[in-house]
Backbone as JSON, one array per atom type, in Angstrom:
{
  "sequence": "MSAKPLNVNEDEIAKFEQIASQWWDLTGDFKPLHQINPLRVNFISQHIASALNSDDTNNGFYNKKMIDVGCGGGILSESLAKLGAQVMGIDMGTEPLNVAKLHALESSLSINYQKITAEEKALQDPEAFDVVTCMEMLEHVPEPESVINACASLVKPGGLVFFSTLNKSIKSYLLAILAAEKLLKIVPDGTHDHDKFIRPSQLIGWAEAHGLKCIDTSGIHYNPITGNHKLDNSLDVNYILCCRKL",
  "N": [[-8.88, 30.57, -35.63], [-8.58, 30.41, -32.28], [-6.06, 28.96, -30.02], [-6.94, 26.4, -27.66], [-7.04, 27.4, -24.22], [-4.53, 26.66, -21.79], [-4.88, 24.1, -19.39], [-4.53, 25.29, -16.8], [-4.06, 27.03, -13.63], [-2.93, 30.17, -13.11], [-2.59, 31.6, -10.71], [-2.52, 29.51, -8.87], [-0.15, 28.32, -9.67], [1.71, 30.33, -9.2], [1.66, 30.49, -6.39], [2.92, 28.19, -5.61], [5.36, 28.51, -6.77], [6.44, 30.46, -5.24], [7.08, 29.19, -2.82], [8.78, 27.21, -3.3], [11.39, 26.63, -2.7], [11.06, 25.31, -0.36], [10.47, 22.73, -0.85], [11.89, 20.33, -0.11], [12.4, 20.69, 2.6], [11.91, 19.08, 5.5], [10.69, 20.03, 7.66], [9.2, 22.24, 6.75], [6.8, 24.05, 4.84], [5.92, 21.89, 3.38], [5.83, 19.52, 4.97], [3.54, 18.04, 5.64], [3.14, 16.66, 3.22], [5.44, 15.05, 2.97], [5.18, 13.51, 5.07], [2.9, 11.9, 4.54], [3.76, 10.59, 2.29], [5.07, 8.0, 2.43], [2.73, 6.44, 2.87], [1.41, 6.81, 0.52], [3.1, 5.64, -1.26], [3.18, 3.03, -0.28], [0.54, 2.31, -0.85], [0.52, 2.3, -3.58], [2.47, 0.44, -4.2], [1.36, -1.98, -3.18], [-0.68, -2.43, -4.95], [0.5, -2.54, -7.42], [2.0, -4.9, -6.96], [-0.04, -6.75, -6.72], [-1.27, -6.6, -9.14], [0.7, -8.0, -10.47], [0.68, -10.38, -9.31], [2.4, -10.91, -7.37], [4.33, -11.38, -4.35], [6.29, -9.67, -3.52], [6.38, -6.56, -2.83], [7.95, -4.38, -3.78], [9.16, -5.38, -6.22], [7.54, -5.12, -8.4], [8.19, -2.56, -9.5], [10.53, -2.48, -10.95], [11.93, -1.3, -13.98], [9.51, -0.59, -14.8], [7.56, 2.0, -16.61], [6.8, 4.97, -15.41], [4.74, 7.84, -14.82], [4.55, 10.96, -13.16], [2.13, 12.98, -12.54], [1.93, 16.39, -12.18], [4.04, 16.67, -10.47], [5.5, 18.56, -8.77], [7.97, 19.34, -6.47], [9.1, 16.79, -6.56], [8.82, 14.77, -4.58], [7.15, 12.35, -4.61], [8.04, 11.27, -7.04], [10.77, 10.62, -6.68], [10.62, 8.76, -4.73], [9.48, 6.69, -6.3], [11.38, 6.25, -8.18], [13.52, 5.42, -6.78], [12.69, 2.78, -6.05], [13.11, 1.52, -8.4], [11.77, 2.18, -10.74], [11.3, 3.58, -14.09], [11.16, 6.88, -14.22], [9.15, 9.55, -15.04], [8.51, 13.1, -14.4], [6.09, 15.46, -14.44], [5.2, 18.92, -14.65], [3.81, 22.28, -14.41], [5.14, 24.09, -12.93], [7.81, 26.3, -12.94], [9.84, 26.78, -10.93], [9.5, 24.78, -8.87], [10.1, 22.45, -10.46], [12.8, 23.02, -11.13], [13.91, 22.71, -8.44], [13.18, 20.09, -8.17], [14.69, 18.86, -10.05], [17.42, 19.41, -9.24], [17.53, 18.14, -6.8], [17.18, 15.48, -7.47], [19.44, 15.15, -8.9], [21.29, 15.57, -6.81], [20.63, 13.25, -5.27], [21.51, 11.28, -6.73], [19.78, 10.14, -8.64], [18.13, 9.11, -11.81], [15.84, 10.77, -13.13], [13.28, 11.94, -15.46], [12.32, 15.17, -15.81], [9.78, 17.34, -16.93], [8.31, 20.28, -18.23], [5.25, 20.62, -18.76], [1.79, 20.16, -19.7], [-0.65, 17.79, -18.7], [-2.3, 17.27, -20.47], [-1.18, 17.96, -22.82], [1.07, 16.15, -22.81], [-0.26, 13.76, -22.99], [-1.04, 13.8, -25.6], [1.43, 13.7, -26.88], [2.56, 11.27, -26.11], [0.71, 8.79, -26.16], [-0.73, 6.07, -24.28], [1.69, 5.27, -23.19], [2.8, 4.63, -20.67], [3.22, 2.39, -17.93], [2.23, 2.86, -15.41], [0.49, 5.49, -13.92], [0.66, 8.4, -11.98], [-1.17, 10.82, -10.11], [-1.13, 13.09, -7.94], [-2.54, 14.93, -5.25], [-3.21, 17.14, -6.97], [-5.27, 17.5, -8.68], [-7.12, 19.23, -7.41], [-6.1, 21.7, -7.91], [-6.41, 22.75, -10.42], [-8.19, 24.22, -13.22], [-9.92, 22.48, -14.71], [-10.54, 19.57, -13.68], [-11.4, 17.22, -14.77], [-10.42, 17.02, -17.24], [-7.62, 16.61, -16.71], [-7.94, 14.07, -15.73], [-8.89, 12.54, -17.82], [-6.59, 12.85, -19.61], [-4.68, 11.31, -17.98], [-5.92, 8.97, -18.3], [-5.37, 8.61, -20.95], [-2.71, 8.45, -21.1], [-1.89, 5.94, -19.85], [-1.09, 2.65, -20.37], [-3.32, 0.03, -21.89], [-4.85, -2.02, -19.5], [-2.96, -0.91, -17.53], [-2.2, 0.9, -14.44], [-3.78, 3.56, -12.76], [-3.24, 6.3, -10.46], [-5.03, 8.36, -8.27], [-5.1, 11.13, -6.02], [-6.83, 13.24, -3.74], [-8.61, 15.81, -2.23], [-11.68, 15.39, -0.29], [-14.84, 16.89, -0.93], [-16.05, 18.02, 1.53], [-17.72, 18.71, 4.92], [-15.97, 18.08, 6.94], [-13.49, 18.01, 5.69], [-13.12, 20.74, 5.15], [-13.0, 21.88, 7.75], [-10.61, 20.43, 8.73], [-8.6, 20.65, 6.75], [-8.35, 23.2, 5.95], [-9.49, 25.08, 7.94], [-8.23, 24.05, 10.31], [-5.58, 23.32, 9.61], [-4.55, 25.3, 7.9], [-5.53, 27.84, 8.87], [-5.51, 27.94, 11.83], [-3.46, 26.19, 12.73], [-1.23, 26.66, 11.1], [-0.04, 24.91, 9.64], [0.17, 24.49, 6.84], [0.66, 26.85, 4.16], [-1.48, 29.65, 4.36], [-4.34, 29.8, 2.25], [-3.61, 27.83, 0.57], [-5.44, 25.78, -0.16], [-8.63, 25.76, -1.7], [-11.85, 25.11, -0.82], [-13.9, 25.05, -2.45], [-12.91, 23.65, -4.73], [-12.4, 21.25, -3.99], [-12.96, 17.63, -4.37], [-15.6, 15.32, -4.62], [-15.45, 11.79, -3.88], [-17.24, 10.1, -5.38], [-17.78, 11.82, -7.35], [-15.19, 11.84, -8.69], [-14.54, 9.2, -9.25], [-16.73, 8.93, -11.15], [-15.99, 10.51, -13.17], [-13.36, 9.26, -13.89], [-14.31, 6.6, -14.72], [-15.8, 7.43, -16.95], [-13.81, 7.84, -18.61], [-12.64, 5.54, -19.47], [-11.4, 4.29, -17.36], [-11.46, 1.89, -14.63], [-12.35, 1.87, -11.18], [-10.66, 0.27, -8.76], [-9.87, 0.28, -6.28], [-10.19, 2.06, -2.93], [-9.08, 4.4, -0.65], [-8.85, 6.02, 2.5], [-6.83, 8.65, 3.44], [-5.49, 9.32, 6.46], [-4.58, 12.21, 8.28], [-3.46, 13.6, 11.15], [-3.21, 16.94, 12.02], [-2.45, 17.88, 14.43], [-1.02, 15.96, 15.97], [0.67, 14.88, 14.07], [0.34, 12.24, 13.22], [-0.37, 9.68, 10.8], [-2.17, 7.57, 8.76], [-3.61, 4.93, 6.52], [-7.04, 4.56, 6.06], [-10.42, 3.58, 6.27], [-12.03, 5.66, 6.02], [-13.27, 8.22, 3.66], [-13.43, 10.88, 4.16], [-11.86, 13.19, 4.24], [-8.74, 13.48, 3.06], [-8.03, 11.37, 0.21], [-7.41, 8.42, -1.68], [-7.24, 6.78, -4.81], [-7.23, 3.7, -6.75], [-7.14, 2.9, -10.04], [-7.82, 0.81, -12.97], [-6.94, 0.69, -16.31], [-9.13, -0.19, -18.79]],
  "CA": [[-9.38, 30.0, -34.51], [-7.54, 30.57, -31.11], [-5.8, 27.72, -29.51], [-7.6, 26.18, -26.4], [-6.24, 27.76, -23.21], [-4.02, 25.46, -20.97], [-5.57, 23.87, -18.14], [-3.53, 25.94, -15.75], [-4.35, 28.06, -12.87], [-1.81, 30.68, -12.91], [-2.42, 31.88, -9.42], [-1.91, 28.38, -8.11], [1.39, 28.0, -10.05], [2.4, 31.34, -8.49], [1.65, 30.18, -4.97], [3.87, 27.04, -5.44], [6.65, 29.04, -7.16], [6.95, 31.26, -4.1], [7.55, 28.4, -1.8], [9.48, 26.03, -4.07], [12.7, 26.38, -2.02], [10.97, 24.56, 0.85], [10.0, 21.23, -1.09], [12.58, 19.21, 0.62], [12.52, 20.94, 3.94], [10.97, 18.17, 6.26], [9.81, 20.81, 8.68], [8.7, 23.37, 6.37], [5.42, 24.0, 4.36], [5.6, 20.56, 2.58], [5.99, 18.54, 5.92], [2.49, 17.05, 5.6], [3.35, 15.71, 1.98], [6.57, 14.27, 3.32], [4.61, 12.61, 6.17], [1.85, 10.98, 3.99], [4.24, 10.08, 1.09], [5.21, 6.61, 2.57], [1.51, 5.81, 2.8], [1.05, 6.8, -1.01], [4.09, 4.7, -1.98], [2.67, 1.65, 0.07], [-0.7, 1.86, -1.54], [0.82, 2.08, -5.07], [3.29, -1.01, -4.21], [0.41, -3.13, -2.95], [-1.53, -2.67, -6.16], [1.4, -3.04, -8.44], [2.3, -6.41, -6.79], [-1.29, -7.46, -6.85], [-1.5, -6.84, -10.47], [1.67, -9.0, -10.94], [0.43, -11.6, -8.47], [3.73, -11.06, -6.69], [4.45, -11.1, -2.81], [7.36, -8.76, -3.34], [5.66, -5.26, -3.24], [8.93, -3.54, -4.48], [9.69, -6.05, -7.32], [6.87, -4.72, -9.49], [8.7, -1.3, -9.93], [11.56, -2.45, -11.8], [11.66, -1.11, -15.39], [8.04, -0.03, -15.13], [7.57, 3.26, -16.97], [5.78, 5.59, -14.56], [4.73, 9.3, -15.03], [3.96, 11.53, -12.05], [1.54, 14.18, -13.12], [1.72, 17.36, -11.12], [5.04, 16.14, -9.48], [6.05, 19.47, -7.95], [9.4, 19.18, -6.16], [9.58, 15.47, -6.85], [8.78, 13.83, -3.59], [6.83, 11.03, -4.94], [8.91, 10.87, -8.2], [11.97, 10.21, -6.19], [10.36, 7.42, -4.09], [9.3, 5.7, -7.13], [12.63, 6.1, -8.96], [14.31, 4.62, -5.88], [12.2, 1.45, -6.22], [13.46, 0.82, -9.68], [10.95, 2.56, -11.75], [11.67, 4.6, -14.84], [10.12, 7.88, -13.88], [9.06, 10.88, -15.72], [7.6, 13.83, -13.52], [5.56, 16.67, -15.17], [4.5, 20.07, -13.83], [3.79, 23.57, -15.0], [5.86, 25.26, -12.29], [9.21, 26.18, -13.31], [10.74, 26.68, -9.78], [9.4, 23.47, -8.38], [10.75, 21.7, -11.36], [14.21, 23.25, -10.96], [14.19, 22.16, -7.24], [13.27, 18.56, -8.43], [16.03, 18.43, -10.92], [18.66, 19.65, -8.48], [17.5, 17.17, -5.68], [17.4, 14.2, -8.07], [20.97, 15.14, -9.15], [22.1, 15.41, -5.52], [20.32, 12.04, -4.87], [21.98, 10.39, -7.83], [18.72, 9.56, -9.3], [17.76, 9.49, -13.04], [14.34, 11.17, -13.36], [13.06, 12.89, -16.56], [11.39, 16.09, -15.5], [9.55, 18.12, -18.08], [7.42, 21.38, -17.98], [4.32, 20.22, -19.8], [0.52, 19.84, -19.04], [-0.8, 16.38, -18.77], [-2.96, 17.06, -21.9], [-0.06, 17.94, -23.93], [2.02, 15.0, -22.85], [-0.99, 12.48, -23.52], [-0.94, 13.81, -27.18], [2.61, 13.28, -27.41], [2.81, 9.86, -25.71], [-0.57, 8.15, -25.69], [-0.55, 4.74, -23.82], [3.27, 5.02, -23.08], [3.22, 4.25, -19.36], [2.68, 1.34, -17.27], [1.51, 3.44, -14.14], [0.47, 7.21, -13.89], [0.21, 9.0, -10.63], [-1.65, 12.25, -9.92], [-1.4, 13.28, -6.31], [-2.84, 16.34, -4.69], [-2.91, 18.15, -8.03], [-6.74, 17.84, -9.26], [-7.79, 20.49, -6.77], [-5.39, 22.98, -8.32], [-6.49, 23.0, -11.89], [-9.44, 24.7, -13.55], [-10.91, 21.38, -15.37], [-9.81, 18.31, -13.22], [-11.91, 16.06, -15.47], [-9.57, 17.01, -18.37], [-6.46, 15.96, -16.3], [-8.25, 12.57, -15.55], [-8.82, 12.04, -19.26], [-5.22, 12.73, -20.01], [-4.08, 10.26, -17.31], [-6.26, 7.55, -18.94], [-4.71, 8.43, -22.3], [-1.21, 8.27, -20.82], [-1.52, 4.83, -19.33], [-1.3, 1.6, -21.3], [-4.37, -0.74, -21.54], [-4.35, -2.8, -18.12], [-2.2, -0.26, -16.52], [-2.83, 1.53, -13.28], [-3.56, 5.14, -12.48], [-3.52, 6.61, -8.96], [-5.44, 9.74, -7.97], [-5.38, 11.42, -4.51], [-7.15, 14.55, -3.56], [-9.4, 16.18, -0.79], [-13.23, 15.25, -0.46], [-15.58, 18.22, -0.69], [-16.9, 17.72, 2.85], [-17.49, 19.74, 6.07], [-14.84, 17.63, 7.75], [-12.3, 18.47, 4.98], [-12.94, 22.16, 5.25], [-12.52, 21.83, 9.18], [-9.32, 19.89, 9.05], [-7.54, 20.96, 5.81], [-8.36, 24.62, 5.77], [-9.52, 25.94, 9.25], [-7.16, 23.75, 11.28], [-4.14, 23.23, 9.04], [-4.2, 26.58, 7.37], [-5.99, 29.07, 9.65], [-5.23, 27.84, 13.13], [-2.02, 25.56, 13.15], [-0.31, 27.17, 10.23], [0.88, 23.77, 9.15], [0.52, 24.75, 5.34], [0.4, 28.42, 3.97], [-2.83, 30.18, 4.17], [-4.63, 29.89, 0.83], [-3.14, 26.76, -0.3], [-6.58, 25.05, -0.67], [-9.94, 26.38, -2.02], [-12.7, 24.12, -0.59], [-14.77, 24.89, -3.74], [-12.3, 22.96, -5.83], [-12.31, 19.77, -3.65], [-13.78, 16.74, -5.27], [-16.17, 14.14, -3.86], [-15.04, 10.49, -4.44], [-18.13, 9.6, -6.3], [-17.39, 12.55, -8.74], [-13.78, 11.64, -9.36], [-14.8, 7.94, -9.81], [-17.66, 8.95, -12.23], [-15.06, 11.04, -14.34], [-12.53, 8.25, -14.24], [-15.12, 5.76, -15.56], [-16.37, 7.98, -18.21], [-12.79, 7.87, -19.65], [-12.13, 4.28, -19.68], [-10.69, 3.74, -16.06], [-12.22, 1.19, -13.45], [-11.83, 2.02, -9.99], [-10.6, -0.94, -8.08], [-9.84, 0.39, -4.84], [-10.13, 3.42, -2.49], [-8.38, 4.43, 0.74], [-8.7, 7.45, 3.02], [-5.48, 9.08, 3.98], [-5.89, 10.15, 7.79], [-3.6, 12.91, 8.79], [-3.69, 14.36, 12.26], [-2.35, 17.86, 12.03], [-1.85, 18.29, 15.76], [-0.08, 14.94, 16.37], [1.45, 14.39, 12.86], [0.18, 10.84, 12.83], [-1.02, 9.43, 9.55], [-2.46, 6.32, 8.41], [-4.6, 4.65, 5.67], [-8.1, 3.96, 6.66], [-11.6, 3.4, 5.27], [-12.83, 6.98, 5.8], [-12.68, 8.96, 2.72], [-14.09, 12.29, 4.48], [-10.89, 14.31, 3.96], [-7.84, 13.01, 1.92], [-8.38, 9.96, -0.12], [-6.54, 8.0, -2.79], [-7.86, 5.84, -5.67], [-6.42, 3.05, -7.71], [-7.93, 2.61, -11.13], [-7.14, 0.16, -13.95], [-7.35, 1.0, -17.65], [-9.91, -1.24, -19.43]],
  "C": [[-8.11, 30.03, -33.39], [-7.39, 29.26, -30.48], [-6.53, 27.62, -28.04], [-6.62, 26.58, -25.42], [-5.69, 26.5, -22.44], [-4.7, 25.41, -19.78], [-4.72, 24.09, -16.96], [-4.23, 26.98, -14.91], [-3.18, 28.89, -12.56], [-1.53, 31.22, -11.34], [-2.1, 30.78, -8.5], [-0.46, 28.15, -8.4], [2.27, 29.09, -9.31], [2.59, 31.04, -6.94], [2.88, 29.17, -4.64], [5.3, 27.53, -6.01], [7.23, 29.86, -5.82], [7.54, 30.35, -2.98], [8.35, 27.16, -2.23], [10.63, 25.65, -3.33], [12.32, 25.43, -0.85], [10.57, 23.08, 0.5], [10.65, 20.22, -0.29], [12.88, 19.59, 2.05], [11.5, 20.19, 4.76], [10.32, 18.83, 7.37], [9.22, 22.06, 8.22], [7.11, 23.19, 5.88], [4.93, 22.69, 3.68], [5.76, 19.37, 3.54], [4.92, 17.62, 5.76], [2.77, 16.12, 4.48], [4.38, 14.73, 2.26], [6.04, 13.07, 4.27], [3.65, 11.46, 5.52], [2.58, 10.33, 2.8], [4.43, 8.38, 1.26], [3.8, 5.89, 2.39], [1.07, 5.6, 1.42], [1.96, 5.52, -1.61], [3.53, 3.09, -1.63], [1.43, 1.19, -0.59], [-0.29, 1.47, -2.92], [1.48, 0.59, -5.11], [2.34, -2.16, -4.12], [-0.29, -3.47, -4.2], [-0.72, -3.02, -7.33], [1.74, -4.59, -8.35], [1.07, -7.17, -7.01], [-1.6, -7.61, -8.23], [-0.4, -7.83, -11.2], [1.53, -10.34, -10.26], [1.81, -11.86, -7.89], [3.59, -10.73, -5.14], [5.42, -9.98, -2.63], [6.71, -7.4, -3.79], [6.71, -4.2, -3.89], [9.25, -4.18, -6.01], [8.86, -5.44, -8.6], [7.48, -3.29, -10.14], [9.71, -1.45, -10.96], [11.27, -2.38, -13.22], [10.28, -0.65, -15.77], [8.16, 1.48, -15.49], [6.46, 3.96, -16.29], [5.8, 7.08, -14.88], [3.96, 9.96, -13.83], [3.4, 12.94, -12.41], [1.2, 15.23, -11.96], [2.86, 16.95, -10.11], [5.56, 17.22, -8.65], [7.59, 19.44, -7.71], [9.97, 17.81, -6.27], [9.53, 14.5, -5.7], [8.42, 12.38, -3.85], [7.58, 10.37, -5.96], [10.07, 10.16, -7.72], [11.78, 8.81, -5.52], [10.27, 6.25, -5.04], [10.56, 5.25, -7.99], [13.62, 5.09, -8.05], [14.01, 3.0, -5.73], [12.48, 0.69, -7.52], [12.79, 1.25, -10.82], [11.7, 3.41, -12.78], [10.66, 5.76, -14.91], [10.26, 9.27, -14.7], [8.03, 11.79, -14.65], [7.31, 15.29, -14.47], [4.98, 17.69, -14.33], [4.57, 21.3, -14.63], [4.52, 24.71, -14.26], [7.3, 25.16, -12.45], [10.12, 25.92, -12.04], [10.69, 25.41, -9.19], [10.16, 22.35, -9.15], [12.28, 21.77, -11.2], [14.71, 22.59, -9.58], [14.14, 20.57, -7.41], [14.31, 18.1, -9.14], [17.21, 18.48, -10.01], [18.59, 18.59, -7.38], [17.69, 15.9, -6.24], [18.93, 14.06, -8.41], [21.86, 14.89, -7.76], [21.91, 13.84, -5.04], [20.91, 10.89, -5.72], [20.82, 9.49, -8.42], [18.35, 10.09, -10.81], [16.23, 9.83, -13.19], [14.1, 12.16, -14.53], [11.9, 13.88, -16.14], [11.14, 17.0, -16.64], [8.38, 19.19, -17.61], [6.42, 21.21, -19.18], [2.9, 19.94, -19.05], [0.4, 18.3, -19.32], [-1.63, 16.16, -20.05], [-2.14, 17.1, -23.01], [0.65, 16.58, -23.99], [1.08, 13.79, -23.29], [-1.19, 12.53, -25.11], [0.38, 13.42, -27.75], [2.91, 11.85, -27.37], [1.69, 9.02, -25.24], [-0.12, 6.6, -25.33], [0.86, 4.27, -23.8], [3.56, 4.63, -21.78], [2.38, 3.2, -18.72], [1.71, 1.77, -15.99], [1.52, 4.89, -14.25], [-0.08, 7.48, -12.44], [-0.27, 10.43, -10.62], [-2.1, 12.65, -8.55], [-1.57, 14.71, -5.9], [-2.72, 17.41, -5.81], [-4.31, 18.49, -8.54], [-7.38, 18.98, -8.68], [-7.16, 21.82, -6.99], [-5.53, 23.42, -9.69], [-8.02, 23.34, -12.21], [-10.48, 23.51, -13.93], [-10.16, 20.13, -14.84], [-10.27, 17.15, -14.04], [-10.9, 15.87, -16.73], [-8.21, 16.34, -18.1], [-6.82, 14.29, -16.2], [-8.24, 12.06, -16.89], [-7.5, 11.87, -19.85], [-4.57, 11.58, -19.31], [-4.49, 9.01, -17.89], [-5.75, 7.5, -20.32], [-3.32, 8.0, -22.13], [-0.93, 6.73, -20.59], [-2.06, 3.72, -20.4], [-2.57, 0.66, -20.89], [-3.91, -1.84, -20.38], [-3.51, -2.19, -17.32], [-2.97, 0.46, -15.38], [-2.67, 3.03, -13.23], [-4.19, 5.27, -10.97], [-3.89, 8.02, -8.9], [-5.49, 10.05, -6.38], [-5.73, 12.98, -4.53], [-8.0, 14.79, -2.21], [-10.94, 16.0, -1.21], [-13.76, 16.7, -0.17], [-16.54, 17.9, 0.53], [-16.7, 18.78, 3.95], [-16.26, 19.41, 6.84], [-13.43, 18.09, 7.08], [-12.06, 20.0, 5.29], [-12.45, 22.47, 6.89], [-11.19, 21.64, 9.46], [-8.28, 20.55, 8.11], [-7.4, 22.49, 5.71], [-8.5, 25.3, 7.13], [-8.34, 25.48, 10.26], [-5.85, 23.87, 10.65], [-3.72, 24.51, 8.55], [-4.2, 27.79, 8.3], [-5.33, 29.17, 11.16], [-3.79, 27.44, 13.51], [-1.02, 26.06, 12.31], [0.65, 26.09, 9.73], [1.32, 23.91, 7.58], [0.15, 26.24, 5.09], [-0.93, 28.59, 3.78], [-3.22, 30.4, 2.83], [-4.27, 28.96, 0.15], [-4.25, 25.91, -0.8], [-7.84, 25.84, -0.9], [-10.93, 25.12, -1.86], [-13.72, 23.98, -1.82], [-14.2, 23.81, -4.83], [-11.97, 21.55, -5.31], [-13.31, 18.94, -4.43], [-14.34, 15.57, -4.41], [-15.78, 12.91, -4.51], [-15.9, 9.99, -5.57], [-17.96, 10.58, -7.69], [-16.23, 12.24, -9.51], [-14.0, 10.11, -10.07], [-15.68, 8.04, -11.13], [-16.76, 9.51, -13.42], [-14.04, 9.95, -14.75], [-13.23, 7.19, -15.15], [-15.47, 6.08, -16.75], [-15.25, 8.08, -19.11], [-11.99, 6.58, -19.77], [-11.42, 3.6, -18.55], [-11.72, 3.0, -15.19], [-11.63, 1.28, -12.19], [-11.86, 0.75, -9.36], [-10.29, -0.92, -6.72], [-9.69, 1.76, -4.31], [-9.63, 3.31, -0.93], [-8.46, 5.9, 1.2], [-7.32, 7.56, 3.53], [-5.7, 9.99, 5.34], [-4.7, 10.78, 8.12], [-3.97, 13.81, 9.94], [-2.86, 15.59, 12.38], [-1.79, 18.31, 13.36], [-0.77, 17.31, 16.19], [1.07, 14.54, 15.33], [1.18, 13.15, 12.64], [-0.62, 10.87, 11.63], [-1.17, 7.98, 9.42], [-3.39, 6.08, 7.24], [-5.88, 4.13, 6.41], [-9.25, 3.85, 5.85], [-12.4, 4.66, 5.13], [-12.35, 7.78, 4.59], [-13.21, 10.5, 2.88], [-13.14, 13.33, 4.14], [-10.0, 13.77, 2.8], [-8.24, 11.6, 1.65], [-7.58, 9.55, -1.41], [-7.23, 6.8, -3.45], [-7.02, 5.15, -6.44], [-7.46, 2.77, -8.67], [-7.16, 1.72, -12.21], [-7.77, 0.55, -15.35], [-8.1, -0.17, -18.32], [-9.29, -1.54, -20.78]]
}
């Protein structure tokens, strides 16, 4: 019997390999990720504090075991580590991981980066993490539900899982692909495939089918022309979810 193929799109991996050197260029191809990262960290902070009934949104990170699934060059991983978390970052791109390791070294941060799929890691370390993050990754794999299942397996009972991705809407096509890729060239042409975008109802359905309860949603509004970004109630384009493992 042949082994089950990895849940990896080699074309997607190749795209990010080619631009890996730009991960930490604040004016390069990953500029939008750097701009929305504080919003993601704030959303995570608030929910960790709420889970601990604490007013200190940073206090909850200390000694928490967190895994960043699809970490790329480590933008979110480093932010979590700076707040005191014990962070592991996993990805299947060799060059992005090399960039992440080097930047963490330069930043004097201890982050455990590994080249492994979420599914493989879930088999190795089930229920090992207090918090799991999976940001802007689901739209780049052949079977997103498989990653969601793995994230649910990785987190401890009562722990939190955060997902962010793009809604499969007309507005997301107009802003994320037509405007950002084709017209304004903010991100490389071909970065996204609208067919792989995921409606919030679909993502929540998958999460709840695998033992996660969605406890909050928020839209991530990014204006590619002005560079302004904020959390809001509209899930039309980018959105982020917080789920708790039952």
